[in-house]
Coordinates of C-alpha atoms in Angstrom, one line a residue:
X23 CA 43.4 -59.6 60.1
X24 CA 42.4 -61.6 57.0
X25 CA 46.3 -62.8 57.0
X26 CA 46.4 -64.0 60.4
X27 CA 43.1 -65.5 59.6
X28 CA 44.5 -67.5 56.4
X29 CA 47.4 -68.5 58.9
X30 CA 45.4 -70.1 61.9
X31 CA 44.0 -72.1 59.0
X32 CA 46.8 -72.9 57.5
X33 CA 48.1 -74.4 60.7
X34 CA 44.9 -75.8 61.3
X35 CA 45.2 -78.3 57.3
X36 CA 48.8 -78.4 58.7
X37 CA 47.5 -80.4 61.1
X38 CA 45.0 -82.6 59.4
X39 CA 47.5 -83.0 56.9
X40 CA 50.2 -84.7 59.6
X41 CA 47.5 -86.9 61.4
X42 CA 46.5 -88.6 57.4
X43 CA 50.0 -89.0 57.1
X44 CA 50.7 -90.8 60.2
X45 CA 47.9 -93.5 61.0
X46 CA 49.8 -96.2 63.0
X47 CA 51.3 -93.5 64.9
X48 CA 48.0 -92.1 65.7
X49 CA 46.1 -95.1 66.4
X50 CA 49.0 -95.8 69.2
X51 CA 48.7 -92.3 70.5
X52 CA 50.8 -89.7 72.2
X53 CA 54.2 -90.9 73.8
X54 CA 52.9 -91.0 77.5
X55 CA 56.1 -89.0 78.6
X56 CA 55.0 -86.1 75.9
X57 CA 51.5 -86.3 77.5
X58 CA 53.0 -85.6 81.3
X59 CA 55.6 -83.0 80.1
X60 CA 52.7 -81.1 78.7
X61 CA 49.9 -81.4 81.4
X62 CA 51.5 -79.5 83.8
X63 CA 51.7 -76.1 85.9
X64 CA 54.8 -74.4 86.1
X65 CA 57.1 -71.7 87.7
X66 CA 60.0 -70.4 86.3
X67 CA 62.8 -67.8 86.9
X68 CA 64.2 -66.1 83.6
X69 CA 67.0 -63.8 83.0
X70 CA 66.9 -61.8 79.7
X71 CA 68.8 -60.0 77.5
X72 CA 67.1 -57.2 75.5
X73 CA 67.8 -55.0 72.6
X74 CA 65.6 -51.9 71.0
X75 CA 66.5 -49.7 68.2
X76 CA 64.3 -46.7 66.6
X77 CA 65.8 -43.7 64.3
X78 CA 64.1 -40.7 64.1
X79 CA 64.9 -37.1 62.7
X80 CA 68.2 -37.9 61.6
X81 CA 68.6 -39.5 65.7
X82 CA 68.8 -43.0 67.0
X83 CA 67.7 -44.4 70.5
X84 CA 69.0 -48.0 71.7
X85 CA 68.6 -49.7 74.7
X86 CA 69.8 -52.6 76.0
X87 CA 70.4 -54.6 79.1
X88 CA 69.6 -57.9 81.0
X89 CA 66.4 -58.4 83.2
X90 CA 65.4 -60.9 85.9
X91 CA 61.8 -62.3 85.4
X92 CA 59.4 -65.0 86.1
X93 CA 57.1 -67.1 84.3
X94 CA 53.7 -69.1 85.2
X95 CA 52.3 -71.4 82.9
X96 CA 49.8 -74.0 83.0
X97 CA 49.0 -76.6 80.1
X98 CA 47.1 -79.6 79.2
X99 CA 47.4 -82.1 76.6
X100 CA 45.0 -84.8 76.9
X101 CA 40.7 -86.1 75.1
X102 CA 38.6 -83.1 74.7
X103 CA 35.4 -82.4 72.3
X104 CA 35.8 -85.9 71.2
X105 CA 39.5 -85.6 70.1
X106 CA 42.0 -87.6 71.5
X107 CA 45.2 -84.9 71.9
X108 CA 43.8 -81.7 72.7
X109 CA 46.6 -79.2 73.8
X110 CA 45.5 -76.0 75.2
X111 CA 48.1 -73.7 77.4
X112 CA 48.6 -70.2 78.5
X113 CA 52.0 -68.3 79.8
X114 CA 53.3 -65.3 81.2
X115 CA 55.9 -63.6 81.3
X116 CA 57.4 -61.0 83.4
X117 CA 60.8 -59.3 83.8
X118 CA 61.6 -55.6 85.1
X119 CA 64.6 -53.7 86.1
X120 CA 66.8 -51.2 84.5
X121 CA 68.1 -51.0 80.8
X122 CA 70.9 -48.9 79.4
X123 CA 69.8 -45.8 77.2
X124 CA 71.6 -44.4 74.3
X125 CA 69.6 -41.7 72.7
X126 CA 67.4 -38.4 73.5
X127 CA 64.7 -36.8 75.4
X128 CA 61.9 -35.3 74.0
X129 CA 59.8 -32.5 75.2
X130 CA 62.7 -30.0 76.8
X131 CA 63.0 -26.4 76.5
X132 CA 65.8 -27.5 74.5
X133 CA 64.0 -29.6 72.1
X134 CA 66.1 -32.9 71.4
X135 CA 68.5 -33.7 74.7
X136 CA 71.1 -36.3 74.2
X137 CA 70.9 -38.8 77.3
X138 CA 73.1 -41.4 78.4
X139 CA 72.2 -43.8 81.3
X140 CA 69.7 -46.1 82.5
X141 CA 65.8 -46.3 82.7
X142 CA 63.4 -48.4 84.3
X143 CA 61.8 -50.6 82.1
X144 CA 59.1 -53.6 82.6
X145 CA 57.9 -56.4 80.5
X146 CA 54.5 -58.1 80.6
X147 CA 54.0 -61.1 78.0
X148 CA 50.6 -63.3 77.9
X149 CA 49.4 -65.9 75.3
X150 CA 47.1 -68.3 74.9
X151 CA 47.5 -71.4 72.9
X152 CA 44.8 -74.5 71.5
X153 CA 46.2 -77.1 69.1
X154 CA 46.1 -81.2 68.5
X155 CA 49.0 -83.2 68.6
X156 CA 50.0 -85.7 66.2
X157 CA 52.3 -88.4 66.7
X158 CA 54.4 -89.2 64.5
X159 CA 56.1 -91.8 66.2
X160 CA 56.4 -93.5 69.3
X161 CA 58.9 -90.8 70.6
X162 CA 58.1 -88.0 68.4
X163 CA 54.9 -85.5 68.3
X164 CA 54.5 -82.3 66.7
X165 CA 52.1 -79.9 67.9
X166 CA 50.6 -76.7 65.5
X167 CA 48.7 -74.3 67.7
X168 CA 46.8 -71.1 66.8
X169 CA 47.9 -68.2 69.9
X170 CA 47.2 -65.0 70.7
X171 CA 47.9 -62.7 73.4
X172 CA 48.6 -59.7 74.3
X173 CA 52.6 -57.8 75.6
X174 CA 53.3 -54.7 77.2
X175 CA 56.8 -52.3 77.9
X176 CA 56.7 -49.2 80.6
X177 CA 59.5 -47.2 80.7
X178 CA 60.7 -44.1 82.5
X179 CA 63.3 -42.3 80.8
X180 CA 65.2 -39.6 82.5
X181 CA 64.0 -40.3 86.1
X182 CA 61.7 -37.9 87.5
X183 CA 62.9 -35.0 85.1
X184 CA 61.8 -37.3 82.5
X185 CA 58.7 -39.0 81.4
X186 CA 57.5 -42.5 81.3
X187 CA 56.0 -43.9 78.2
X188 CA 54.1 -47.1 77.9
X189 CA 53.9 -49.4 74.9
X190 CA 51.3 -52.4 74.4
X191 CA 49.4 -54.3 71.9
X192 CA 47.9 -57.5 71.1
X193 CA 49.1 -60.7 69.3
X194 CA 47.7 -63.2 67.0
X195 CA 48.8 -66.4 64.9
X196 CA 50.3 -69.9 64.4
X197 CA 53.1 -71.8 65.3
X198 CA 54.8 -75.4 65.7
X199 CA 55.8 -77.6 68.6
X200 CA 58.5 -80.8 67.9
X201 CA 58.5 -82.7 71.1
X202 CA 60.8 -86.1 71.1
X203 CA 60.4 -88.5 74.2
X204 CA 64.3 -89.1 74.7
X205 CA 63.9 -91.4 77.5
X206 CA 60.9 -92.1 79.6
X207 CA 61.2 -89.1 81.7
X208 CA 63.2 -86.8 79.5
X209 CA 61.2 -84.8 76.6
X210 CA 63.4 -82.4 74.3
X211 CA 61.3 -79.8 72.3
X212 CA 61.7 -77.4 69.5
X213 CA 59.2 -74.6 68.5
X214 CA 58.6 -71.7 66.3
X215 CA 55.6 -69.2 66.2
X216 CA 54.5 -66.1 64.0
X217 CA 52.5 -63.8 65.1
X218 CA 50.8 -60.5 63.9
X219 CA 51.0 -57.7 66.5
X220 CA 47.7 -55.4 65.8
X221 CA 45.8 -53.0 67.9
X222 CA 49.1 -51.7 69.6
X223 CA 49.8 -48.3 70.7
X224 CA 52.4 -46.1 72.9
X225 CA 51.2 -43.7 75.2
X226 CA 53.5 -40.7 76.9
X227 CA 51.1 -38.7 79.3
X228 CA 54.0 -36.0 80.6
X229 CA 54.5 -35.0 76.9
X230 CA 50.6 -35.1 76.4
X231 CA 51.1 -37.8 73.9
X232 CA 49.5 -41.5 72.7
X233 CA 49.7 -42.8 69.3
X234 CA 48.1 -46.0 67.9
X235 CA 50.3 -48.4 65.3
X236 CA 49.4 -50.6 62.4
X237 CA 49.8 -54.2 61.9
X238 CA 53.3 -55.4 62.3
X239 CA 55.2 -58.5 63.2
X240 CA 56.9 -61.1 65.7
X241 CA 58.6 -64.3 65.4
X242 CA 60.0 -66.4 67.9
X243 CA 61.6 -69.6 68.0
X244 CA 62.1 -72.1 71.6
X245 CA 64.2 -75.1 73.2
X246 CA 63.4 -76.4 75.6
X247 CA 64.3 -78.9 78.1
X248 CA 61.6 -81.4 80.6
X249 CA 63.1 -83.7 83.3
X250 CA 60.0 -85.9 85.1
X251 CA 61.7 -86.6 88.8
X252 CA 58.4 -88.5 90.1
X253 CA 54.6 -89.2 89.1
X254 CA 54.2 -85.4 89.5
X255 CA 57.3 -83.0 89.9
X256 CA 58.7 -81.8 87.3
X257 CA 62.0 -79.2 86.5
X258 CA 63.0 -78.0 83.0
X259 CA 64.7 -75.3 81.5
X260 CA 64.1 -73.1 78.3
X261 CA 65.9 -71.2 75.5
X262 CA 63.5 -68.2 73.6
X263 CA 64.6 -65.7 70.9
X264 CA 61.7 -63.7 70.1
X265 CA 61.9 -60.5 67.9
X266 CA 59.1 -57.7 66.7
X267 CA 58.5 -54.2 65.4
X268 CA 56.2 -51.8 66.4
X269 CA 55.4 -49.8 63.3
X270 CA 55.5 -46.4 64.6
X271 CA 52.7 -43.7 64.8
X272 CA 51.3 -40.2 63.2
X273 CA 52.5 -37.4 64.8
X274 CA 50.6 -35.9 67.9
X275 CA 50.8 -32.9 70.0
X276 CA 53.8 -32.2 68.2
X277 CA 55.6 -35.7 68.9
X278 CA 55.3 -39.4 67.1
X279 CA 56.7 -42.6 66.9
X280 CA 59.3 -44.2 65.1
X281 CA 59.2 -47.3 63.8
X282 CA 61.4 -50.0 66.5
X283 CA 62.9 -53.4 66.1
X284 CA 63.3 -55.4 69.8
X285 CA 64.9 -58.1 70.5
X286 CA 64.8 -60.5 73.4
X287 CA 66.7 -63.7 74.7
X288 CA 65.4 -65.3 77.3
X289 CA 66.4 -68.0 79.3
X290 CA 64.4 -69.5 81.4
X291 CA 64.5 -73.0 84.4
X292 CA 62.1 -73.7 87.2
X293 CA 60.2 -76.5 88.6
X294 CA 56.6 -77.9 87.6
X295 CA 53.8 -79.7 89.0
X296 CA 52.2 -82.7 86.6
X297 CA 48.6 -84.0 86.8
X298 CA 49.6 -88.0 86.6

């Protein structure tokens, strides 16, 4: 914790640092179109592409597949406490359905059971997100933020001759938004964010199993896309590549944890309502 504390204030003199650097900029303010593509609430429809890797006793499971989704957000960038380009936001992410499986089952008469088909998986994604933004031009912003949050994976492996197993933990740190005004109604954006993942865990009640993890990590970087039709509609569209580890657990009940690597792409459009 005392790195992700050393991180949120790095972002934080990140942030000072930009608005000393950029005084005509600031004294003009945020691009008006930046303002309105952030100050929003949204609904999205995602589709993405997952893959998940952990080795264990000389074994490997993967899993991989593509999952419809959703996302609801809601965002405001705009005078708060005195400052003149607060941004606060918060988003989640869902998307379920089945994923291929490449690996084992635990817990048989058998001991280790190679198994080759699908599972039923869901994803839950949450985060939180305060920052200023500093112009540093008429068209161009950039945004650091301190986040955290919170993610979740159930799975069912094996059906109902199986076991489900559920994975969660929460999420802390910095990142960077680049938003550039193309046009008055057209904002492009860039973003990158690191986070530590701490307090996390995996539970598997069938096999009588839950393990906690330590402190890991997860990076992810965005593109996105914002298109203002009117005063207040709004559609846009959204490239994510976010990756993290789980660092595995101590053995329990005569099962453990591997450490895991996931990968997800996501890509995301939808339509948004603006506060004019």
């Amino acid at each position: 914790m005392a790195a992700v504390t050393r991180n949120i204030l790095c972002a934080l003199g990140l942030a000072l640092a930009l608005a000393r650097l950029a005084p005509c900029a600031r004294a003009q303010g945020v691009n008006p179109a930046i303002a309105a593509a952030e100050t929003r609430v949204s609904l999205g429809i995602t589709a993405t592409g997952y893959s998940y890797h952990e080795g264990f006793d000389n074994t490997s499971d993967q899993e991989s597949g593509v999952l419809p989704g959703f996302s609801l957000g809601a965002s405001r960038l705009g005078p708060a406490l005195g400052l003149p380009d607060v941004y606060t936001g918060v988003v989640y992410d869902f998307s379920g359905g089945a994923l291929g499986y490449q690996g084992y089952l635990q817990g048989t008469s058998q001991g280790l059971v190679p198994y080759d088909q699908s599972e039923a998986a869901r994803f839950n994604h949450v985060e939180v997100q305060l920052g200023v933004a500093v112009p540093l031009s008429h068209a161009v912003s950039v945004l650091p933020f301190i986040a955290t949050g919170y993610q979740s994976w159930s799975r069912n492996i094996g059906g109902s001759g199986g076991y489900g197993s559920f994975y969660h933990a929460a999420l802390a740190g910095f990142g960077a938004k680049l938003d550039y005004a193309a046009t008055g109604r057209l904002v492009l954006s860039a973003s990158a964010e690191g986070l530590a993942v701490v307090g996390g865990g995996v539970s598997a009640p069938a096999l009588g199993f839950s393990g906690s993890f330590g402190t890991s990590g997860e990076e992810a970087v965005r593109l996105g896309a914002d298109w203002r039709l009117d005063n207040v509609w709004h559609v846009f569209a959204g490239l994510e590549m976010r990756h993290f580890n789980y660092a595995g657990s101590k053995p329990s009940n005569g099962f453990y944890e591997p450490t895991s690597s996931t990968f997800a792409a996501r890509g995301e459009m939808g339509v948004a309502f603006g506060f004019p």
